[in-house]
XYZ file of N, CA and C in Angstrom:
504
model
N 130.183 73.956 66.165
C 128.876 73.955 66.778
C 128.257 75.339 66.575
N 126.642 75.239 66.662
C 126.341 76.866 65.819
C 126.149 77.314 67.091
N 126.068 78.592 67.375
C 125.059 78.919 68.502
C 123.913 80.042 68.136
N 123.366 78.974 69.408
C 122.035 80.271 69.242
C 121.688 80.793 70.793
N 120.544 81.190 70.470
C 120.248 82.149 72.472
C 118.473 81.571 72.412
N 118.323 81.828 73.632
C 116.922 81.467 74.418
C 116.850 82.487 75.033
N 115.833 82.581 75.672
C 115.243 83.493 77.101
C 114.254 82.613 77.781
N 114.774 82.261 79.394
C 114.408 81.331 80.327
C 113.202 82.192 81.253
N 111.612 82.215 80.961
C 111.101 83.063 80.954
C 110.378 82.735 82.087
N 110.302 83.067 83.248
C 109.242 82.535 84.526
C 108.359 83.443 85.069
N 108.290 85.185 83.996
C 107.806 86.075 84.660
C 106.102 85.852 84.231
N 105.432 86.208 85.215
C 103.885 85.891 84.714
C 103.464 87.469 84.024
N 102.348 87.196 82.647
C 101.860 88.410 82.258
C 100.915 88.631 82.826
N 100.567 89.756 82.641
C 99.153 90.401 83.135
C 97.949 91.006 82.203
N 96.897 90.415 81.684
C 96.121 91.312 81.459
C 95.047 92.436 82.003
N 94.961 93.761 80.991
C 94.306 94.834 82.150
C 93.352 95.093 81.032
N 92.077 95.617 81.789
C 91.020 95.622 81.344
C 90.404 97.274 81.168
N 90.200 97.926 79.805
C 90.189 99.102 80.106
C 88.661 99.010 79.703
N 87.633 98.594 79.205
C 86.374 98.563 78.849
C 85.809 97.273 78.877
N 84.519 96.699 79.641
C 83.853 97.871 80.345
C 84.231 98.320 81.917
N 84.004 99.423 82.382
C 84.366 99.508 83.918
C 83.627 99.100 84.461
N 84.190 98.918 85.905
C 83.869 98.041 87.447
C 82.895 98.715 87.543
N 81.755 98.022 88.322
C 80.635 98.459 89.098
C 79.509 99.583 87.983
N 80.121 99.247 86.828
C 78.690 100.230 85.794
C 77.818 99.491 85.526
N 76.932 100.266 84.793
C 75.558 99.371 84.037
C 75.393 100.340 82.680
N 75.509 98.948 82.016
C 75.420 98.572 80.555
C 74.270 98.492 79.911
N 74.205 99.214 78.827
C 72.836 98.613 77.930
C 73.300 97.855 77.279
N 74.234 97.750 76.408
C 74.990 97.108 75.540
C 76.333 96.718 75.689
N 76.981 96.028 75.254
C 78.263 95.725 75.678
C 79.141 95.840 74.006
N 79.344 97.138 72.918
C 79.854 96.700 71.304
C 81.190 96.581 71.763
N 81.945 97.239 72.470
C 83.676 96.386 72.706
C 84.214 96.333 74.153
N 84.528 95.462 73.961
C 85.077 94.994 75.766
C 86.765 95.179 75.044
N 87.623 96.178 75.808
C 88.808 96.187 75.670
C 89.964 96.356 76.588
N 91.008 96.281 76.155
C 92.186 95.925 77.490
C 93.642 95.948 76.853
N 94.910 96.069 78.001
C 96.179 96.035 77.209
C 96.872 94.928 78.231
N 97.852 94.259 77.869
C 98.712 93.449 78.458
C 99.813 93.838 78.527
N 100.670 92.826 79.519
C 102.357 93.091 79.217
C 102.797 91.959 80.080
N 104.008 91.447 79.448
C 104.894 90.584 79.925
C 105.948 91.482 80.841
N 106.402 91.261 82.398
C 107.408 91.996 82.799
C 108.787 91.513 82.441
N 109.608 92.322 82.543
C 110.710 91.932 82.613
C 111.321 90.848 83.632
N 112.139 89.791 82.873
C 112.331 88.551 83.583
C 113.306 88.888 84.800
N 113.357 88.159 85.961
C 114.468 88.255 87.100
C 115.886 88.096 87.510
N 116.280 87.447 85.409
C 117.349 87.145 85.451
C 118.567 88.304 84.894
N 119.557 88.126 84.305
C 120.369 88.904 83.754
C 120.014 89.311 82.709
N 119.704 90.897 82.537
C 119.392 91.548 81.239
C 118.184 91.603 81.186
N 117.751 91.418 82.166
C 115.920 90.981 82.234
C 115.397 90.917 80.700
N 115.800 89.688 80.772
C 115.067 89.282 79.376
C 113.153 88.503 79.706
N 112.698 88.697 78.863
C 111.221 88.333 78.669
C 110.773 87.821 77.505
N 109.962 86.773 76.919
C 109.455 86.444 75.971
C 108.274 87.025 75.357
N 107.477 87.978 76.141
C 106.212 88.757 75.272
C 105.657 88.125 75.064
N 104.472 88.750 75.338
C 102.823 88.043 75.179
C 102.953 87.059 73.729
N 101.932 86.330 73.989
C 101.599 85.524 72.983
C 99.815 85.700 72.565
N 99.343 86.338 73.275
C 97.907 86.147 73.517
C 96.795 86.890 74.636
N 95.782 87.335 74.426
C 94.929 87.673 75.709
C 93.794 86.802 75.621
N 92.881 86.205 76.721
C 92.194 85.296 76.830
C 90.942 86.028 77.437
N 89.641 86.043 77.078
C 88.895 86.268 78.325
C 87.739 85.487 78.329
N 87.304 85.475 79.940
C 86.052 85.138 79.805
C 84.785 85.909 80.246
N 83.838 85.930 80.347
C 82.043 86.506 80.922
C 82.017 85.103 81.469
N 81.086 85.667 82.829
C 80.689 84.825 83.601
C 79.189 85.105 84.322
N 78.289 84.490 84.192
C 76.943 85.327 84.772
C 76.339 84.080 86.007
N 76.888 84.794 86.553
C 76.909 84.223 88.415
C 75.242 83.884 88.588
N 74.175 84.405 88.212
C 73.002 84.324 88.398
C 72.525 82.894 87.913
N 72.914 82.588 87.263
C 73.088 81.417 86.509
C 74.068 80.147 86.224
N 75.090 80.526 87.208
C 76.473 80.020 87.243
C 77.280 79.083 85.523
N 76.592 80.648 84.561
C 77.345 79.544 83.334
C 78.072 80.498 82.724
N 78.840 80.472 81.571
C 80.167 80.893 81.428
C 79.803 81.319 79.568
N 80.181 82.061 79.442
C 80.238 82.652 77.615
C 80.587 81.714 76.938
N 79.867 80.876 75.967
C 80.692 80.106 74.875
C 80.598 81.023 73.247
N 81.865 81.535 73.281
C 82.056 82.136 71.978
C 81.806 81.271 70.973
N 81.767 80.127 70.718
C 81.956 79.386 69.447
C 80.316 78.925 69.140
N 79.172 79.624 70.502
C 78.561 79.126 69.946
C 77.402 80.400 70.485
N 77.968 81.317 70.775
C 77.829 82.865 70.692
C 76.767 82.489 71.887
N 76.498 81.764 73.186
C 75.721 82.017 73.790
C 76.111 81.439 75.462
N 75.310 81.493 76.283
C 76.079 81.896 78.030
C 75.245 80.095 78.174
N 76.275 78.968 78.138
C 75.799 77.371 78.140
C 76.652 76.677 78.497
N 78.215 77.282 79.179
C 79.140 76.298 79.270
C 78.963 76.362 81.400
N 79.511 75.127 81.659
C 79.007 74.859 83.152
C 80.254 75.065 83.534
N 81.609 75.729 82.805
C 82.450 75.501 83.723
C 83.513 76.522 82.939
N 84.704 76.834 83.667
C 85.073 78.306 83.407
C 86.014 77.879 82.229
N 85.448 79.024 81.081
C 85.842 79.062 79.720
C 86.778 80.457 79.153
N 88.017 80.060 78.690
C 88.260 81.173 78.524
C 88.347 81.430 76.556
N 89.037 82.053 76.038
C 88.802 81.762 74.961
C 89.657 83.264 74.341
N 90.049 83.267 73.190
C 91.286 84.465 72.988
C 90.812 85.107 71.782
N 91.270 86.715 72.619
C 90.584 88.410 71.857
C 91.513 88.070 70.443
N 91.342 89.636 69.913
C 92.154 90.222 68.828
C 92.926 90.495 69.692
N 94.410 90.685 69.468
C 95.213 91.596 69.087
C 96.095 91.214 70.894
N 96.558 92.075 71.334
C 97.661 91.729 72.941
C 97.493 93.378 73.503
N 98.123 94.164 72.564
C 98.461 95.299 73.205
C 98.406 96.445 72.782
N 96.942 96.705 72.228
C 95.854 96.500 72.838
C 95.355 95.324 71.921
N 93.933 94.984 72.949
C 93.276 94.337 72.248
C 92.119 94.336 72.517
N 90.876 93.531 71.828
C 89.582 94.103 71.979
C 88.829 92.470 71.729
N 87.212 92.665 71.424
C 86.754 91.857 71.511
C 85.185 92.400 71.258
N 84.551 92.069 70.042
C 83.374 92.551 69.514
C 82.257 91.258 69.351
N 81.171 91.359 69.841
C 80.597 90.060 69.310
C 78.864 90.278 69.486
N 77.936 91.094 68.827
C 76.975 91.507 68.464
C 75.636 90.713 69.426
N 76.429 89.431 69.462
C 75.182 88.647 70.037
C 75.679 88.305 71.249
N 76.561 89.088 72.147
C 76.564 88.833 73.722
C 75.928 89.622 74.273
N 75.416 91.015 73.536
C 74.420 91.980 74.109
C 73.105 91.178 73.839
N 72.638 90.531 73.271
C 71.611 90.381 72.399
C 71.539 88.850 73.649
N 72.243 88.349 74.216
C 72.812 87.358 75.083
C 72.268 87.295 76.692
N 72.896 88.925 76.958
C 73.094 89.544 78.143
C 71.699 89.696 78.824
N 70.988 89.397 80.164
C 69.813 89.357 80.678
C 69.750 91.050 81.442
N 68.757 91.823 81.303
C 68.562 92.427 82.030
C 68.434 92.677 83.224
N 69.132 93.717 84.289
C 69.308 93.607 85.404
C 70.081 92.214 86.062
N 70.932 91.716 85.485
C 71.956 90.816 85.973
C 73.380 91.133 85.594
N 74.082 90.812 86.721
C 75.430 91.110 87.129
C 76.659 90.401 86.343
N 77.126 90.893 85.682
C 78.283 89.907 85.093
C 79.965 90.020 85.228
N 80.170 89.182 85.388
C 82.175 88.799 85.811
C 83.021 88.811 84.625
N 83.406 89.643 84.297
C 84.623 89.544 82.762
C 85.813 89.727 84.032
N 87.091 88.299 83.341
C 88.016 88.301 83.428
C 89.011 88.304 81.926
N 89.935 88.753 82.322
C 90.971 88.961 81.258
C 92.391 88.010 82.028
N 92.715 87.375 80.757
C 93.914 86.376 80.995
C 95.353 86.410 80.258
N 96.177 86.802 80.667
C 97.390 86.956 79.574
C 98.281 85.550 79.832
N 98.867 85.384 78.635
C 99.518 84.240 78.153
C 100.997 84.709 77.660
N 101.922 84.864 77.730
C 103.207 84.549 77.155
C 103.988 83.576 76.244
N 104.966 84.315 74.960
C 105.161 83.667 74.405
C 105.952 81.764 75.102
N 106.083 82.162 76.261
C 106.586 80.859 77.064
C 105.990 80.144 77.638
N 104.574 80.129 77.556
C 103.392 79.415 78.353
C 103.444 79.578 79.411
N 103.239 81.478 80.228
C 102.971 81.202 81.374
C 102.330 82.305 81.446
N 101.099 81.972 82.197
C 99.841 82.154 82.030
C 99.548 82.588 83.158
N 98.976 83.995 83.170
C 98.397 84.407 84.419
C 97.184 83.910 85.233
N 97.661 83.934 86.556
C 96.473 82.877 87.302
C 95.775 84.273 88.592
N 96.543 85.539 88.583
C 95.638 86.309 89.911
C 95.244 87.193 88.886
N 93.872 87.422 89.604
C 93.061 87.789 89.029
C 92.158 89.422 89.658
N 92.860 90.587 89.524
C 92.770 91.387 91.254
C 91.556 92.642 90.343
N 90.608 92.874 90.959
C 89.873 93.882 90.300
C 90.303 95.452 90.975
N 90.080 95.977 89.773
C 89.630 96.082 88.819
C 90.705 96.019 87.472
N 91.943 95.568 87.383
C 92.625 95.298 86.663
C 92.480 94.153 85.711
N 92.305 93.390 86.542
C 92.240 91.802 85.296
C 90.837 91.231 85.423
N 90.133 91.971 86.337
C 88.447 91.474 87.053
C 87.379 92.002 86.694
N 86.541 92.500 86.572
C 85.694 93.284 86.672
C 84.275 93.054 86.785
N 83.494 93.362 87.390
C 81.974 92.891 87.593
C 80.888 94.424 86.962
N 80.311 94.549 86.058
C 79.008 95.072 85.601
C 77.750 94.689 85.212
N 76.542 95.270 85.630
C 75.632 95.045 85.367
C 74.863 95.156 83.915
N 74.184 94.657 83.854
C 73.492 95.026 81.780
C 71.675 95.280 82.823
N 71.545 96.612 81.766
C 70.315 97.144 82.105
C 69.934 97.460 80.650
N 68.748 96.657 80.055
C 68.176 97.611 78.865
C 67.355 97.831 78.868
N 66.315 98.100 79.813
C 64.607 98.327 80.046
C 65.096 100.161 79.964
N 63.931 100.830 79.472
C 63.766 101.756 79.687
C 63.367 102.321 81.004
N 63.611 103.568 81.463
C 63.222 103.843 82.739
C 61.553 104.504 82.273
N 61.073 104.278 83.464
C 59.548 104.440 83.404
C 58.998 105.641 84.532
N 58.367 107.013 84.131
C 57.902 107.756 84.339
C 56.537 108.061 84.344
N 55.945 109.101 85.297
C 54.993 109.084 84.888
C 54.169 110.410 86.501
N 53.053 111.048 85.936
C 52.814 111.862 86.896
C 51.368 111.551 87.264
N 51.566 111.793 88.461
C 49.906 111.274 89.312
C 49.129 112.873 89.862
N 49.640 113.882 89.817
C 49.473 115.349 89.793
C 49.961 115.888 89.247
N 49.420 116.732 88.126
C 48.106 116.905 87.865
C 47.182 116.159 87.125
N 45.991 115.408 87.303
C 45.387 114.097 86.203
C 44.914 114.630 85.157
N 45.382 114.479 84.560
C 45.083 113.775 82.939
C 43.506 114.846 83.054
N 43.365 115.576 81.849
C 42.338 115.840 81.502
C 41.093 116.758 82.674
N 42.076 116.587 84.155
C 41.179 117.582 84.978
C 41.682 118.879 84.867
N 40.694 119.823 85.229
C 40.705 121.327 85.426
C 41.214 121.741 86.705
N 42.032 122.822 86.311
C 42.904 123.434 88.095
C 43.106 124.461 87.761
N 43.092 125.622 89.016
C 42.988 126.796 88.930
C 44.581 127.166 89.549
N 44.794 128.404 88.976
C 46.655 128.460 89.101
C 47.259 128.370 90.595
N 46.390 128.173 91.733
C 46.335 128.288 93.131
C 46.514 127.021 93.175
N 46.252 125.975 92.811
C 45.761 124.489 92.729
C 47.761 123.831 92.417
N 48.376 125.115 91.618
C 49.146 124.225 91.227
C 50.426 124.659 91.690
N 50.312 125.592 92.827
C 51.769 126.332 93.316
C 52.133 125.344 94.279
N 53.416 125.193 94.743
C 54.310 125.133 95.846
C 54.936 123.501 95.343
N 55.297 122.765 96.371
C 56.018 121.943 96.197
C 55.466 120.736 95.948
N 54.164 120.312 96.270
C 53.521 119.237 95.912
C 52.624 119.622 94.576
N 52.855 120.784 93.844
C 51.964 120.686 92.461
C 51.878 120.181 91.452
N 53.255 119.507 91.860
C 53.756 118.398 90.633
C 53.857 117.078 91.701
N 53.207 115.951 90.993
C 53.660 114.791 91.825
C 54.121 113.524 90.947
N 54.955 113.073 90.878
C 54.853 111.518 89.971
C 55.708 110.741 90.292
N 55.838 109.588 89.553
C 57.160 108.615 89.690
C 58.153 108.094 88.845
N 59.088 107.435 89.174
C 60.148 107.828 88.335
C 61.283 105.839 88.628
């Protein structure tokens, strides 16, 4: 009889999310990135099977719909996940999720790790595997209401703390 070996694998992986960070605002989003790891199993020799995969999804709560990569736009009604480059690290580039992304709205990237044993992480704890940022691409808007445009002022006119006035 030949033998061979297994590893009886029940440990869950984790994916971690190193770009973009919690609670920022985005103009653009060119790589969303992250690293995983399978722990060591509970049994003898702590054996583990190693990632097989990282999964993620965008989620834009304002709208309650979910990233469909395959069809590069935010249309799926229900939670989609869908798998990066690479495990450890790995990344995720896609030109038209900025081009996607609504101004001044809040968005949910989760990251999902998978093991070569099919077991698949289900907690989800921010800012590790979670993360919520905003996308802002309007320019900020300035502008001064003292001194106007084209009037005459004498250097008395323009001292102290109100000689400048505008908004911002």
């Amino acid at each position: 009889m030949a033998n061979f070996t297994f590893v009886y694998d029940t440990s869950t992986p984790t994916g971690f999310l190193v770009q973009p960070s919690s609670g920022q605002v985005y103009q653009s989003l060119a790589t969303i990135s992250g690293t995983s790891a399978d722990p060591d199993g509970v049994y003898p020799n702590n054996k583990k099977s190693d990632m097989a995969r990282v999964e993620i999804q965008i989620y834009d709560p304002s709208i309650d719909t979910y990233w469909n990569q395959a069809a590069s736009a935010f249309n799926l009604g229900v939670s989609s996940y869908f798998a990066v480059g690479g495990v450890n690290p790995w990344s995720y580039s896609n030109g038209a999720l900025t081009t996607a992304m609504i101004s001044g709205r809040r968005y949910v990237l989760t990251a999902r790790a998978v093991d070569n044993a099919g077991n698949a992480q289900s907690v989800f704890g921010s800012p590790v595997s979670s993360r919520t940022f905003t996308v802002d691409k309007a320019a900020p808007l300035a502008g001064f209401t003292l001194p106007v445009s084209g009037q005459a002022y004498k250097s008395t006119d323009l001292n102290g703390g109100s000689a400048l006035t505008g908004t911002a």
